[in-house]
Coordinates of C-alpha atoms in Angstrom, one line a residue:
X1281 CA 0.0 0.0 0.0
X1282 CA 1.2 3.8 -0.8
X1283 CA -0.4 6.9 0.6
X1284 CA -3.5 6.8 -1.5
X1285 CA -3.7 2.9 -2.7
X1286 CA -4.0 -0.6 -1.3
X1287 CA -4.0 -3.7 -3.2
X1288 CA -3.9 -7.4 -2.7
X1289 CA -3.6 -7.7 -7.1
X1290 CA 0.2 -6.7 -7.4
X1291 CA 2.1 -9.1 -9.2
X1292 CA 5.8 -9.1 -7.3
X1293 CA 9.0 -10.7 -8.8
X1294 CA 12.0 -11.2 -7.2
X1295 CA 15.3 -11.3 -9.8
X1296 CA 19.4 -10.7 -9.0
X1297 CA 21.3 -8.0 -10.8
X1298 CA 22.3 -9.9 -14.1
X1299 CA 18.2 -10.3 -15.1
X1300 CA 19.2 -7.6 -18.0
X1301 CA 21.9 -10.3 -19.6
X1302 CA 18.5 -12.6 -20.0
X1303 CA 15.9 -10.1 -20.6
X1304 CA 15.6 -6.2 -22.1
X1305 CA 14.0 -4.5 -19.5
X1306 CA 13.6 -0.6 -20.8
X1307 CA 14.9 2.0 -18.0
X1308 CA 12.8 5.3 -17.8
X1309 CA 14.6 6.4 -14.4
X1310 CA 17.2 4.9 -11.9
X1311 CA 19.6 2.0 -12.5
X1312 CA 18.6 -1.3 -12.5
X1313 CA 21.6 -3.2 -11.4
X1314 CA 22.1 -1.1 -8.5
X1315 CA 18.4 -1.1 -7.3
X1316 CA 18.4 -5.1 -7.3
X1317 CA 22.3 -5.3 -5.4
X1318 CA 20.2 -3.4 -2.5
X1319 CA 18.2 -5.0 0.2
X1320 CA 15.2 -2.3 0.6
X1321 CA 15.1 -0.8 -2.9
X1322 CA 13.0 -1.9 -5.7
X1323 CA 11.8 -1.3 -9.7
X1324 CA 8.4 -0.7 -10.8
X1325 CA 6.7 -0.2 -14.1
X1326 CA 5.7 2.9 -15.0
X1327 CA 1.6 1.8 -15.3
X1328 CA 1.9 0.1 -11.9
X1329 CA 3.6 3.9 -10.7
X1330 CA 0.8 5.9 -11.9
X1331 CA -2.0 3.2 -10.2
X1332 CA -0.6 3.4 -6.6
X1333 CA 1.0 6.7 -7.1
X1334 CA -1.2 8.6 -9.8
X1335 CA 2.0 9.4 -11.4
X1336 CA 5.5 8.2 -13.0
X1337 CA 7.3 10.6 -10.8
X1338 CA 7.8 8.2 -8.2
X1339 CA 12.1 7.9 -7.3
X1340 CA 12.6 7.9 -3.5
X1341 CA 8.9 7.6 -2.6
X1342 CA 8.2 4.6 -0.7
X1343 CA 5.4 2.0 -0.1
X1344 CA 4.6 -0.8 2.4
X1345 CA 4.2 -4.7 1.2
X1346 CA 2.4 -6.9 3.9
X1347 CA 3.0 -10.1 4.2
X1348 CA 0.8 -12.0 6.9
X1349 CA 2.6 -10.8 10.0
X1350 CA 5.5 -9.4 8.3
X1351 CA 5.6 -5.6 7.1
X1352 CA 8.7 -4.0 5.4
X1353 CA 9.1 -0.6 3.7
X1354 CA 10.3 -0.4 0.0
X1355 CA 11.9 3.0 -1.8
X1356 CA 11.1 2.9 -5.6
X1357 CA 14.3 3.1 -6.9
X1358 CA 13.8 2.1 -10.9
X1359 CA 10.8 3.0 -13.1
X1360 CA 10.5 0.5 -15.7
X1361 CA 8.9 1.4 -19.3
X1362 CA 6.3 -1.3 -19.6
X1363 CA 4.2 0.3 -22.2
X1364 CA 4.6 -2.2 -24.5
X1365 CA 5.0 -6.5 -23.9
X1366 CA 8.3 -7.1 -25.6
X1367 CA 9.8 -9.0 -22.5
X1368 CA 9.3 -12.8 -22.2
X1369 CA 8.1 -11.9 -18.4
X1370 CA 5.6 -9.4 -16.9
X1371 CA 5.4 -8.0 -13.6
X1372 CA 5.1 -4.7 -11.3
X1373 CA 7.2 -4.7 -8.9
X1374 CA 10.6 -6.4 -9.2
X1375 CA 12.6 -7.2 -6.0
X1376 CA 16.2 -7.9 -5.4
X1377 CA 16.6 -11.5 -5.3
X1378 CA 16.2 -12.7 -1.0
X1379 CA 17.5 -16.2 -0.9
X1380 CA 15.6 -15.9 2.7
X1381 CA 12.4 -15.4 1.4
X1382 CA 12.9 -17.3 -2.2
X1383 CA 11.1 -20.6 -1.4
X1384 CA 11.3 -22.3 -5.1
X1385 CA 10.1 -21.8 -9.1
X1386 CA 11.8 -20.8 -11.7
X1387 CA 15.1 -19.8 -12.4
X1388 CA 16.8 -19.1 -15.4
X1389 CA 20.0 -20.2 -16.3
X1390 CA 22.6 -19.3 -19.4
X1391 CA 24.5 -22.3 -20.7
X1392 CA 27.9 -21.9 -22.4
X1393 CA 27.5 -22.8 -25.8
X1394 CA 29.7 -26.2 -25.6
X1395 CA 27.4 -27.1 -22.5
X1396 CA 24.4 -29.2 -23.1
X1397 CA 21.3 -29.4 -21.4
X1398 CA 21.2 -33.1 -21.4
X1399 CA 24.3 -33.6 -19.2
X1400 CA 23.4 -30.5 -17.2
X1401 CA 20.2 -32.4 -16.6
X1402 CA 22.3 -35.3 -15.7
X1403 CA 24.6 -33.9 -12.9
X1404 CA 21.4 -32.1 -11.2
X1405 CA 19.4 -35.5 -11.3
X1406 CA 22.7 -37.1 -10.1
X1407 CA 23.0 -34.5 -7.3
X1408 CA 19.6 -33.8 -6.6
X1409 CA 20.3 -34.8 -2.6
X1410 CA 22.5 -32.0 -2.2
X1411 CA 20.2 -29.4 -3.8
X1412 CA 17.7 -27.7 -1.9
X1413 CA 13.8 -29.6 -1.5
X1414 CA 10.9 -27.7 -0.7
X1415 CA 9.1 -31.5 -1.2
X1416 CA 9.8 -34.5 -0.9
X1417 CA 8.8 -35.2 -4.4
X1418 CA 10.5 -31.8 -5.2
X1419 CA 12.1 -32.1 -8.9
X1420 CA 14.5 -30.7 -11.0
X1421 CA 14.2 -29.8 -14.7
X1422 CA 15.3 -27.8 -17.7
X1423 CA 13.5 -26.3 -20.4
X1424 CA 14.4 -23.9 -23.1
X1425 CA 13.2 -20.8 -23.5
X1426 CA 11.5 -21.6 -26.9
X1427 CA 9.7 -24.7 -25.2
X1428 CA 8.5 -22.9 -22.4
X1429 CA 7.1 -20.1 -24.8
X1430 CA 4.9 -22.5 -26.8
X1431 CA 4.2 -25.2 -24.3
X1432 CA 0.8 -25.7 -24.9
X1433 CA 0.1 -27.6 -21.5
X1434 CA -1.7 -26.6 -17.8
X1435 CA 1.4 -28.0 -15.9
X1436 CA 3.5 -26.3 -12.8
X1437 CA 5.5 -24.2 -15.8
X1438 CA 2.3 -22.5 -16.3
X1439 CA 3.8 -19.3 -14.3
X1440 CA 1.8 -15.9 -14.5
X1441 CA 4.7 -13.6 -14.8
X1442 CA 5.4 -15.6 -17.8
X1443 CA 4.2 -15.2 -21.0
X1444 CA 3.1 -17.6 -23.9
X1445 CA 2.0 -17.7 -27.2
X1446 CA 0.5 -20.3 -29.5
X1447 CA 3.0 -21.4 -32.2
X1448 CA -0.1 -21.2 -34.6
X1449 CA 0.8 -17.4 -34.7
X1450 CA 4.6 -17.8 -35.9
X1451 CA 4.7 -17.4 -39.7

């Protein structure tokens, strides 16, 4: 909530300081790498900005997140240009990664180009005992970009902050 503005429908995202090698994220104001290396700071879209704010002019102001018992204060640090969806992900608010508070789903990684998925995929499945569980039927496994876009399936991959589209619509 912000001065004038309370909602339960924000769609939060937590990501480290590299996301921009995966993803072009357009800047309006603030640096992105900076505001996701510190605990306290975050980025929000520009739309998002002038819902709780009723403006873009929103560095340095601050808003509360609540989270059951827990309430911590957040300084907008980044505004994001999301006026149009040419990212692969969607969001408002994007948080420094908290490995205390990151409790599983996706993660994205960048293989080398002489690294495969298939014995990537091997060495997790091999040392799956030493990686964190969040269940005890917690898995492990890799998907390309490309597959994940078109998947055409209901499964756990079916992620809100993630877009799809139909391969239908590919020329």
């Amino acid at each position: 909530k912000s001065d004038n503005y309370k909602t339960k429908e924000v769609n939060l995202l937590q990501a480290d300081k590299d996301i921009n090698q995966f993803f072009t994220i357009p800047i309006l104001a603030g640096d992105l790498q900076k505001t996701l290396s510190t605990h306290g700071e975050v980025a929000i879209t520009e739309s998002w900005a002038i819902k709780a704010f009723g403006s873009s002019d929103v560095l340095g102001k601050t808003f509360m997140i609540e989270d059951g018992n827990e309430t911590s204060l957040q300084k907008i640090t980044t505004v994001i240009d999301d006026s149009y969806t040419a990212s692969f992900i969607t969001f408002d608010v994007l948080f420094p990664l908290n490995e205390e508070m990151y409790f599983g789903g996706v993660t994205f990684l960048k293989l080398r180009e002489s690294e495969s998925m298939a014995s990537l995929q091997t060495k997790i499945d091999n040392d799956l005992k030493e990686l964190p569980r969040f269940t005890d039927d917690c898995k492990y496994y890799l998907q390309t970009l490309h597959e994940y876009y078109f998947d055409k399936s209901e499964t756990q991959t079916s992620w809100q902050f993630l877009l799809k589209r139909d391969s239908l619509f590919m020329n």
